Structure formats: structure tokens, C-alpha cells
Coordinates of C-alpha atoms and ligand atoms in Angstrom, one line a residue:
X264 CA -26.4 -85.7 15.1
X265 CA -27.8 -83.0 13.0
X266 CA -31.3 -83.9 14.1
X267 CA -30.4 -83.8 17.7
X268 CA -28.9 -80.4 17.2
X269 CA -32.1 -79.2 15.5
X270 CA -34.2 -80.5 18.3
X271 CA -32.0 -78.8 20.9
X272 CA -32.1 -75.4 19.1
X273 CA -35.8 -75.5 18.9
X274 CA -36.0 -76.4 22.5
X275 CA -33.7 -73.5 23.5
X276 CA -35.7 -71.1 21.4
X277 CA -38.8 -71.8 23.5
X278 CA -37.2 -69.8 26.2
X279 CA -36.1 -67.0 23.9
X280 CA -37.4 -63.7 25.2
X281 CA -39.7 -61.5 23.2
X282 CA -37.9 -58.1 22.9
X283 CA -39.6 -55.3 24.9
X284 CA -38.3 -51.8 25.7
X285 CA -39.3 -49.6 28.6
X286 CA -40.9 -46.7 26.7
X287 CA -41.4 -44.7 29.8
X288 CA -37.6 -44.1 29.8
X289 CA -37.3 -43.4 26.1
X290 CA -37.8 -40.2 24.2
X291 CA -38.3 -41.5 20.6
X292 CA -38.1 -38.0 19.1
X293 CA -34.4 -37.7 20.0
X294 CA -33.2 -39.1 16.6
X295 CA -31.3 -37.7 13.7
X296 CA -30.7 -39.2 10.3
X297 CA -27.9 -38.7 7.7
X298 CA -28.7 -36.4 4.8
X299 CA -28.5 -39.3 2.3
X300 CA -31.1 -41.3 4.2
X301 CA -33.9 -42.0 1.8
X302 CA -37.3 -41.0 3.2
X303 CA -40.2 -42.0 1.1
X304 CA -43.8 -43.1 0.8
X305 CA -45.3 -46.2 -0.7
X306 CA -48.5 -47.4 -2.5
X307 CA -49.5 -50.1 -5.0
X308 CA -51.4 -49.4 -8.2
X309 CA -54.4 -51.6 -7.6
X310 CA -54.9 -50.1 -4.2
X311 CA -55.0 -46.5 -5.5
X312 CA -56.5 -47.0 -8.9
X313 CA -58.9 -49.9 -8.3
X314 CA -60.9 -52.3 -10.5
X315 CA -62.1 -49.4 -12.7
X316 CA -58.6 -48.9 -14.0
X317 CA -57.2 -52.3 -13.5
X318 CA -60.2 -54.2 -14.9
X319 CA -58.1 -57.0 -16.5
X320 CA -56.5 -58.0 -13.2
X321 CA -57.2 -61.1 -11.2
X322 CA -58.3 -59.0 -8.3
X323 CA -61.0 -57.3 -10.3
X324 CA -62.2 -60.8 -11.3
X325 CA -62.0 -61.9 -7.7
X326 CA -64.2 -59.0 -6.7
X327 CA -66.8 -60.1 -9.3
X328 CA -66.9 -63.6 -8.0
X329 CA -66.7 -63.1 -4.3
X330 CA -68.2 -61.2 -1.5
X331 CA -65.2 -58.9 -1.0
X332 CA -65.4 -55.1 -0.8
X333 CA -65.3 -53.4 -4.2
X334 CA -62.4 -51.3 -5.0
X335 CA -64.2 -49.1 -7.6
X336 CA -61.9 -46.3 -8.8
X337 CA -60.1 -46.3 -5.4
X338 CA -58.2 -42.9 -5.1
X339 CA -58.6 -42.2 -8.8
X340 CA -54.8 -42.0 -9.0
X341 CA -54.6 -43.2 -12.6
X342 CA -56.6 -40.1 -13.6
X343 CA -54.8 -37.7 -11.3
X344 CA -51.1 -38.4 -11.4
X345 CA -50.1 -34.8 -10.9
X346 CA -52.2 -34.6 -7.8
X347 CA -50.3 -37.6 -6.4
X348 CA -47.1 -35.8 -7.1
X349 CA -48.4 -32.7 -5.3
X350 CA -49.1 -34.8 -2.2
X351 CA -45.6 -36.4 -2.3
X352 CA -44.0 -32.9 -2.6
X353 CA -46.0 -31.6 0.3
X354 CA -44.4 -34.3 2.5
X355 CA -40.9 -33.3 1.4
X356 CA -39.9 -37.0 0.9
X357 CA -37.3 -37.9 -1.7
X358 CA -38.6 -41.3 -2.9
X359 CA -41.9 -42.9 -4.0
X360 CA -42.5 -46.6 -4.1
X361 CA -45.3 -47.7 -6.4
X362 CA -46.2 -50.7 -8.5
X363 CA -46.6 -51.1 -12.2
X364 CA -49.9 -53.0 -12.7
X365 CA -49.2 -55.9 -15.0
X366 CA -52.8 -56.1 -16.2
X367 CA -52.6 -52.5 -17.4
X368 CA -49.6 -53.2 -19.5
X369 CA -50.5 -56.6 -20.8
X370 CA -54.3 -56.9 -20.5
X371 CA -54.3 -59.9 -22.9
X372 CA -51.5 -62.4 -23.2
X373 CA -48.9 -61.0 -25.6
X374 CA -50.7 -57.7 -26.2
X375 CA -48.9 -54.8 -24.6
X376 CA -50.6 -51.4 -24.0
X377 CA -48.0 -48.9 -25.0
X378 CA -50.1 -46.0 -24.0
X379 CA -50.3 -47.3 -20.5
X380 CA -46.5 -47.9 -20.5
X381 CA -46.0 -44.3 -21.8
X382 CA -48.1 -43.0 -19.0
X383 CA -45.9 -44.7 -16.4
X384 CA -42.8 -43.4 -18.2
X385 CA -44.2 -39.8 -18.1
X386 CA -45.0 -40.3 -14.4
X387 CA -41.5 -41.5 -13.6
X388 CA -40.0 -38.6 -15.6
X389 CA -42.2 -36.1 -13.7
X390 CA -41.1 -37.7 -10.4
X391 CA -37.5 -37.3 -11.3
X392 CA -38.0 -33.7 -12.4
X393 CA -39.5 -33.0 -9.0
X394 CA -36.5 -34.6 -7.3
X395 CA -38.3 -37.7 -6.2
X396 CA -36.6 -41.1 -6.8
X397 CA -39.0 -43.8 -8.1
X398 CA -38.9 -47.3 -6.7
X399 CA -40.9 -49.6 -8.9
X400 CA -42.6 -52.9 -7.7
X401 CA -43.2 -55.3 -10.6
X402 CA -45.7 -57.6 -8.7
X403 CA -47.8 -56.3 -5.8
X404 CA -50.3 -59.2 -5.2
X405 CA -52.1 -58.7 -8.5
X406 CA -51.5 -59.9 -12.1
X407 CA -53.6 -60.2 -15.2
X408 CA -56.5 -62.6 -15.1
X409 CA -55.1 -64.5 -18.1
X410 CA -52.0 -65.3 -16.0
X411 CA -54.2 -66.5 -13.2
X412 CA -56.1 -68.8 -15.5
X413 CA -52.8 -70.2 -16.7
X414 CA -52.1 -71.2 -13.1
X415 CA -50.2 -68.1 -12.0
X416 CA -47.2 -68.9 -9.9
X417 CA -48.3 -72.4 -9.2
X418 CA -46.6 -73.4 -12.4
X419 CA -42.9 -72.9 -12.9
X420 CA -43.3 -72.7 -16.6
X421 CA -45.4 -69.5 -16.2
X422 CA -42.5 -67.5 -14.8
X423 CA -41.4 -66.7 -18.3
X424 CA -44.5 -64.5 -18.7
X425 CA -43.6 -62.5 -15.7
X426 CA -40.0 -62.2 -16.9
X427 CA -41.2 -60.9 -20.3
X428 CA -43.5 -58.3 -18.7
X429 CA -40.7 -57.2 -16.4
X430 CA -38.2 -56.7 -19.2
X431 CA -40.7 -54.6 -21.2
X432 CA -41.3 -52.4 -18.2
X433 CA -37.7 -52.2 -17.3
X434 CA -36.7 -51.1 -20.8
X435 CA -39.3 -48.4 -20.8
X436 CA -38.5 -47.0 -17.3
X437 CA -35.0 -47.8 -16.3
X438 CA -33.5 -44.5 -17.3
X439 CA -35.7 -42.9 -14.6
X440 CA -35.9 -45.7 -12.1
X441 CA -32.9 -46.8 -10.0
X442 CA -34.7 -49.2 -7.6
X443 CA -36.7 -52.2 -8.6
X444 CA -38.7 -54.6 -6.4
X445 CA -39.5 -57.8 -8.2
X446 CA -42.2 -59.2 -5.9
X447 CA -44.0 -57.8 -2.9
X448 CA -44.3 -60.0 0.1
X449 CA -44.3 -63.6 -1.3
X450 CA -45.1 -64.9 2.1
X451 CA -48.2 -62.8 2.5
X452 CA -49.3 -63.7 -1.0
X453 CA -49.1 -67.4 -0.1
X454 CA -50.7 -67.0 3.4
X455 CA -53.6 -65.1 2.1
X456 CA -54.1 -66.9 -1.2
X457 CA -53.3 -70.5 -0.2
X458 CA -53.9 -70.9 3.5
X459 CA -56.5 -68.3 4.5
X460 CA -58.2 -68.1 1.2
X461 CA -58.9 -64.4 1.4
X462 CA -56.9 -63.4 -1.7
X463 CA -57.1 -65.1 -5.1
X464 CA -57.0 -67.9 -5.8
X465 CA -58.9 -68.3 -2.5
X466 CA -57.6 -71.7 -1.4
X467 CA -58.1 -72.7 2.2
X468 CA -55.5 -75.1 3.2
X469 CA -54.7 -76.4 6.7
X470 CA -51.4 -75.2 8.0
X471 CA -48.9 -78.1 8.5
X472 CA -50.6 -79.8 5.5
X473 CA -50.2 -77.2 2.8
X474 CA -47.5 -78.4 0.4
X475 CA -48.9 -76.2 -2.3
X476 CA -48.3 -73.1 -0.2
X477 CA -44.6 -74.1 0.0
X478 CA -44.5 -74.8 -3.7
X479 CA -46.0 -71.4 -4.7
X480 CA -43.7 -69.6 -2.3
X481 CA -40.7 -71.4 -3.8
X482 CA -41.8 -70.5 -7.3
X483 CA -42.2 -66.9 -6.3
X484 CA -38.6 -66.9 -5.0
X485 CA -37.4 -68.5 -8.3
X486 CA -39.4 -65.9 -10.3
X487 CA -37.4 -63.2 -8.5
X488 CA -34.1 -65.0 -9.5
X489 CA -35.3 -65.2 -13.1
X490 CA -36.3 -61.6 -13.3
X491 CA -33.1 -60.4 -11.6
X492 CA -30.9 -62.3 -14.0
X493 CA -32.9 -61.1 -17.0
X494 CA -32.9 -57.5 -16.0
X495 CA -29.2 -57.4 -15.2
X496 CA -28.5 -58.4 -18.8
X497 CA -30.6 -55.4 -20.2
X498 CA -29.1 -52.0 -20.9
X499 CA -29.0 -50.2 -17.5
X500 CA -29.3 -53.5 -15.7
X501 CA -25.9 -53.5 -14.0
X502 CA -26.4 -50.0 -12.6
X503 CA -29.9 -50.7 -11.3
X504 CA -30.6 -51.9 -7.8
X505 CA -32.9 -54.9 -7.9
X506 CA -34.3 -56.6 -4.8
X507 CA -37.3 -58.4 -3.4
X508 CA -39.8 -57.1 -0.8
X509 CA -40.1 -59.4 2.2
X510 CA -42.6 -58.9 5.0
X511 CA -41.3 -60.1 8.4
X512 CA -44.2 -61.2 10.6
X513 CA -42.8 -62.8 13.7
X514 CA -45.1 -65.4 15.3
X515 CA -44.5 -65.2 19.1
X516 CA -46.2 -67.6 21.5
X517 CA -48.6 -66.0 23.9
X518 CA -47.8 -68.4 26.7
X519 CA -44.2 -69.1 27.6
X520 CA -44.1 -72.9 27.5
X521 CA -47.0 -74.1 25.4
X522 CA -46.0 -76.8 22.9
X523 CA -49.0 -76.3 20.6
X524 CA -48.3 -72.6 20.3
X525 CA -44.7 -73.4 19.8
X526 CA -45.5 -75.7 16.9
X527 CA -47.9 -73.3 15.2
X528 CA -45.4 -70.4 15.5
X529 CA -42.6 -72.6 14.1
X530 CA -44.8 -73.5 11.1
X531 CA -45.7 -69.8 10.4
X532 CA -42.2 -68.5 11.1
X533 CA -40.9 -70.9 8.5
X534 CA -43.5 -70.1 5.9
X535 CA -43.7 -66.3 6.4
X536 CA -40.1 -65.5 7.3
X537 CA -37.4 -68.0 7.2
X538 CA -38.0 -70.0 4.0
X539 CA -37.5 -66.9 1.8
X540 CA -34.4 -65.8 3.8
X541 CA -32.8 -69.2 3.6
X542 CA -33.4 -69.3 -0.1
X543 CA -31.6 -66.0 -0.7
X544 CA -28.9 -66.4 2.0
X545 CA -27.8 -70.0 1.3
X546 CA -29.8 -71.2 -1.7
X547 CA -31.7 -73.5 0.6
X548 CA -35.5 -73.4 0.9
X549 CA -37.0 -74.9 4.0
X550 CA -40.5 -76.2 3.6
X551 CA -43.0 -75.4 6.2
X552 CA -45.1 -78.5 5.6
X553 CA -42.9 -81.4 6.6
X554 CA -43.0 -84.4 8.9
X555 CA -41.5 -84.1 12.4
X556 CA -38.1 -85.4 11.5
X557 CA -38.1 -84.5 7.9
X558 CA -35.4 -82.0 7.2
X559 CA -35.6 -82.2 3.4
X560 CA -35.2 -78.9 1.7
X561 CA -35.2 -77.6 -1.8
X562 CA -31.7 -76.5 -2.9
X563 CA -31.3 -73.7 -5.4
X564 CA -27.8 -72.3 -5.3
X565 CA -28.5 -69.9 -8.2
X566 CA -30.5 -67.7 -5.7
X567 CA -27.4 -66.6 -3.8
X568 CA -26.2 -63.2 -5.0
X569 CA -29.5 -62.1 -6.6
X570 CA -30.3 -59.3 -4.3
X571 CA -28.8 -55.8 -4.5
X572 CA -31.0 -54.8 -1.5
X573 CA -33.7 -56.3 0.6
X574 CA -37.0 -54.4 1.0
X575 CA -38.4 -55.0 4.4
X576 CA -42.1 -54.5 5.1
X577 CA -42.8 -54.5 8.8
X578 CA -46.0 -53.7 10.8
X579 CA -46.2 -56.0 13.8
X580 CA -46.0 -59.5 15.2
X581 CA -48.6 -62.1 15.9
X582 CA -48.9 -63.2 19.5
X583 CA -50.5 -66.6 18.9
X584 CA -52.7 -67.8 21.7
X585 CA -54.1 -71.3 21.5
X586 CA -57.1 -70.2 23.5
X587 CA -58.1 -67.7 20.8
X588 CA -56.6 -69.2 17.6
X589 CA -58.5 -66.8 15.3
X590 CA -58.6 -63.9 17.8
X591 CA -56.8 -60.7 18.4
X592 CA -53.1 -60.6 18.7
X593 CA -52.4 -58.5 21.8
X594 CA -50.7 -58.7 25.1
X595 CA -52.0 -56.8 28.1
X596 CA -51.1 -53.1 28.0
X597 CA -50.4 -53.2 24.2
X598 CA -51.4 -50.1 22.2
X599 CA -54.0 -51.3 19.7
X600 CA -54.4 -50.5 16.1
X601 CA -57.4 -50.9 13.8
X602 CA -56.1 -54.2 12.6
X603 CA -55.8 -57.2 14.9
X604 CA -52.2 -56.3 15.8
X605 CA -50.6 -54.0 18.3
X606 CA -48.0 -51.3 18.0
X607 CA -44.8 -53.2 18.4
X608 CA -41.7 -51.2 17.3
X609 CA -39.3 -53.5 18.9
X610 CA -40.4 -56.0 16.2
X611 CA -39.0 -53.7 13.6
X612 CA -35.6 -53.8 15.3
X613 CA -35.8 -57.6 15.4
X614 CA -36.9 -57.7 11.8
X615 CA -33.9 -55.6 10.7
X616 CA -31.7 -57.9 12.6
X617 CA -33.3 -60.9 11.0
X618 CA -32.9 -59.7 7.4
X619 CA -29.4 -58.5 8.0
X620 CA -28.2 -62.1 7.5
X621 CA -28.5 -61.4 3.8
X622 CA -25.7 -58.9 4.0
X623 CA -27.2 -56.4 1.6
X624 CA -28.5 -52.8 2.2
X625 CA -31.9 -52.7 3.8
X626 CA -34.8 -50.4 2.8
X627 CA -37.9 -50.4 5.0
X628 CA -40.2 -50.5 2.0
X629 CA -43.4 -50.3 4.1
X630 CA -44.4 -49.3 7.6
X631 CA -47.4 -47.4 8.8
X632 CA -50.4 -47.4 11.1
X633 CA -53.9 -48.5 10.4
X634 CA -55.6 -45.8 12.4
X635 CA -59.0 -44.5 11.3
X636 CA -59.3 -41.9 14.1
X637 CA -55.8 -40.7 13.8
X638 CA -55.0 -41.3 17.5
X639 CA -51.9 -43.4 17.3
X640 CA -50.3 -42.4 14.0
X641 CA -47.9 -39.9 15.5
X642 CA -46.9 -42.3 18.3
X643 CA -46.5 -45.2 15.8
X644 CA -44.2 -43.1 13.6
X645 CA -42.1 -41.8 16.5
X646 CA -41.6 -45.3 17.9
X647 CA -40.9 -47.2 14.7
X648 CA -38.5 -44.6 13.4
X649 CA -36.8 -44.6 16.8
X650 CA -36.5 -48.4 16.5
X651 CA -35.0 -48.0 13.1
X652 CA -32.6 -45.3 14.3
X653 CA -31.5 -47.6 17.1
X654 CA -30.7 -50.3 14.5
X655 CA -28.7 -47.8 12.5
X656 CA -26.7 -46.8 15.6
X657 CA -26.1 -50.5 16.3
X658 CA -24.5 -50.8 12.8
X659 CA -27.3 -52.2 10.7
X660 CA -27.2 -51.0 7.1
X661 CA -30.6 -49.4 6.7
X662 CA -30.7 -46.9 3.8
X663 CA -34.3 -45.7 3.6
X664 CA -37.8 -45.8 5.0
X665 CA -41.1 -45.7 3.0
X666 CA -44.2 -44.9 4.9
X667 CA -47.3 -46.9 4.1
X668 CA -49.1 -45.2 2.8
X669 CA -49.1 -41.9 1.0
X670 CA -52.9 -41.9 1.2
X671 CA -55.8 -44.0 2.4
X672 CA -56.5 -46.7 -0.1
X673 CA -58.1 -50.1 -0.9
X674 CA -56.9 -52.5 1.8
X675 CA -57.7 -55.7 -0.2
X676 CA -60.2 -57.9 1.7
X677 CA -60.6 -55.2 4.3
X678 CA -61.8 -52.7 1.8
X679 CA -61.8 -49.0 2.8
X680 CA -62.2 -49.6 6.5
X681 CA -58.5 -49.5 7.2
X682 CA -57.0 -46.0 7.0
X683 CA -53.2 -46.1 6.5
X684 CA -52.9 -42.7 4.8
X685 CA -50.7 -39.8 5.7
X686 CA -53.4 -38.1 3.6
X687 CA -57.0 -38.7 4.3
X688 CA -59.0 -39.4 1.2
X689 CA -62.6 -38.3 0.8
X690 CA -63.9 -41.3 -1.1
X691 CA -67.5 -39.9 -1.3
X692 CA -66.2 -37.3 -3.8
X693 CA -65.3 -38.8 -7.2
X694 CA -62.3 -36.5 -7.4
X695 CA -61.0 -38.0 -4.1
X696 CA -59.7 -34.8 -2.5
X697 CA -56.8 -35.4 -0.1
X698 CA -56.1 -33.8 3.2
X699 CA -52.9 -34.2 5.3
X700 CA -53.7 -35.8 8.7
X701 CA -52.6 -34.2 11.9
X702 CA -50.9 -37.5 12.8
X703 CA -48.7 -37.2 9.7
X704 CA -47.0 -34.0 10.9
X705 CA -44.3 -35.8 12.9
X706 CA -43.2 -37.7 9.7
X707 CA -43.2 -34.4 7.7
X708 CA -41.1 -32.7 10.4
X709 CA -38.6 -35.6 10.7
X710 CA -38.1 -35.6 6.9
X711 CA -37.7 -31.8 7.0
X712 CA -35.2 -32.0 9.9
X713 CA -33.1 -34.6 7.9
X714 CA -32.9 -32.6 4.7
X715 CA -32.6 -29.0 5.9
Ligands
BGC95 C1 -49.1 -54.9 1.7 C2 -50.0 -53.7 1.4 C3 -51.0 -53.5 2.4 C4 -50.2 -53.2 3.7 C5 -51.1 -52.9 4.9 C6 -48.7 -55.0 3.1 O1 -48.8 -56.3 3.5 O2 -47.9 -54.9 0.9 O3 -50.5 -54.0 0.1 O4 -51.9 -52.5 2.1 O5 -49.5 -54.4 4.1 O6 -51.8 -53.9 5.4

């Protein structure tokens, strides 16, 4: 009976409509936000400090071994913390999301660099003095190479190392940091590292036949639970807000009734979106790799109740076309970005609705335009913040929005080609001077309008 029901629901969803609004009739600037809405900007340490400063990380080792763009010193953030604060202040935002790089704190297993930890502490203190709320991410794709060599998150037994690192960082920073994100985008980590092979450990696995991708994703979710429980027991733990950051990437079929597209989208929607949500919502992890009538799941009831908030990263959807399986992801008339995806603000509304099943406050922890020529940034910001505003009006509990990114930075396997920054960075100059882009002004004005 259950199987028949499942079959029916997947059949019905074939005809589900992809949400589209008529932008010709919308003025996206007609929005206003409550004064306690948390506007912020986001970065991750490796992306702004690079291999020069994070030399003991698995990504630095990955750069050595592979033909990927070199990060170098990135934006030189580690050596210019005050300048970063100046940029944040210039925007008027009230929050800053950044990651604490594990390889800087524990470059060798069991050896903790207290100077580096102290630097993070000073940085958090300075942010607080300037009226900027820090939101710390404990794992943003990178970790120490020694952890990678132990098998990283492939092995459940390794989670204890991540817990120990998290506790040390938490104890050092918690009196300045109210928001903690355990893991950034477990789904993306697994897609890039275990299916596409473009992030470490660089494994290419065929979708549908990638049980390891499921296993690592499951372990990442369990790592969140372990860290959540451990931090809640520390001084300051019960007052801290601890969540995970989940990227929603909807896979929509290009053609309306194509079974192949339907199957591919179903696979990726499970892996990228639903498995993590089911895990935290019901304690039930749905595997993406399974035989047609195999509904077996991993059950982990301890997961329920381990989120104080959900961090939602959203950029766009994938429109999967069987005629161009590796190709661009656009529909006719779409506004293009520099990545292979289009501007799709309706997707943010859909994503907010999707994560709202968790019944916890939602923070948009990343959203921003890859836009080298600064031609769509303003429109992107207007439309996505409009979509978020609409969700607020419809009763969704969205509490904050962090623009990705404060400044141009190292976009992983894409190197420096992708420009996400509100600030443009002159990478040719070792001091990396930063200049506010024209396309950033709408965001600055919106923030100003909210807090004035
Ligand atoms: C990641 C960032 C990345 C951004 C833009 C997110 O998936 O968390 O590290 O730079 O997307 O592609």
C-alpha cells in the first residue's frame, strides 16, 4: 500500500508546476523589513585567506596535487582583519558570517595553535565592539589534511576529532558569538567531492550508484548532532543558537513529461535537499542510491530537536535537460549569471517553504550573484530580497539574510573567475585593496532603510 502511495505521489509531482512570477508587474523595491531583521554578509576563511594562511588544510594539499586554480593568499584577510571590519562597517550590516579554519587551529592532530585561536577571539571581540554580531561556521568544506588522511567524514569514528575541535573553538569564542553553524552545505560537499570529483577527495561516482555519497552525507548529519549535543553541554551552550547550513538546489526537469529527467531530478533532489531535511525533521535519512522499490532508510531519532535554527543557502535551481546533461541550466528568457545557473528568485521562496518543515527560525546564510561585470547584481539583490520579503509576509519565520559575499574571493575549483563580492578586490596588488561595487548600493540602501 505504502509503495503504491509513493508511486502515486511521484507520478503526481511530474505535473507540479515550477513557480514563476510575472516580474513585469512587480516592483521588487517596495519592501520594508523590521528593525530586528539581521542583515549581514558572509565569507569562509579559506576563500579569503587562501593556501598561504591555511597551508595545513586538505584544500591546500588538493591544490598541490591537482590542476585546480591556486588560492595563494586570497584576499589576505588573515593579515588585514581590521580592513575586513572596515568594509563590513561601510555596508552598515549588523552581522558577519565567517568560518574558523580547523587547519589553522589544529594543524597537526592534537596540537592546537593558541595564537591562531586568540586571533579569532580578538576578531570576534572587535566585531562585537563595532556592533556586528558574529556567526561562526565550524566546517566550511575544508579541514586539516591529517583529518583527510584519516578518512575524513567517511568514517564515523572520526567525528570525535571534529567534536573536540568544535569544543575548543566554542570555549574560546562563545562569549562573543551567539550563532554557530556546524557544517556548511553537506549536500554540496558530497556532490562535489564524491560524485563530480571536483573537491577533495576527488571521487567520481555515477549518480544512482553512489552509496558512498549517501554514507558520507549521513555521517555529516550525524557529526552535526554530535557537535550540537557536545556544545550544548558547555558553559554558554544553552544560550547559544546552533544550526546547520543547508543549500537547497532544486532539480527541475527541463521538459514537462520526460521520465529520464524525472529520475535524475528525483535522485539529486533526494541527495541534495530531502535527505538532510528528513534526517532533522523526522530522524529518517532517505538514501539517494536505492533500487526502484527499495524504500529502506537510515533511522536516527536522536537528530530530532538538534537545530536551533536552519541556515539556508540559496542561489538558483538546476533545470536538467537530458539533451544537454552537462550543459547550462537555463530556460528561454532567463537572466544569466556567470555561473551555469540563472537568476531565479522564486526558487528562494520555494526553498524557504521547503526548509520551513523543520519548524525552526530560518536565516538565509548565503545568497548573492556571480557577476563579473556588475550588470545583474542590483537586480539580483532586488528580486531575491523581494522573494524573501514575500515569504515573510506569508508568515515564514525568516530572521536574517547574509549576502554572499562581502568581497570577491577564491571560488574553489572556479578560482578567481567568479566575482561574488559586494566589494571588488584588486588581486594584482598584494594588499588586495577593496572597492564597493555600484551594484552593491541597493543592498547598502536597503540595510540603511531598515535600521534608520
Ligand atoms: C558555498 C560557498 C561558495 C558559494 C558560491 C556556496 O555553495 O558555501 O563557499 O563560494 O556557494 O558558489
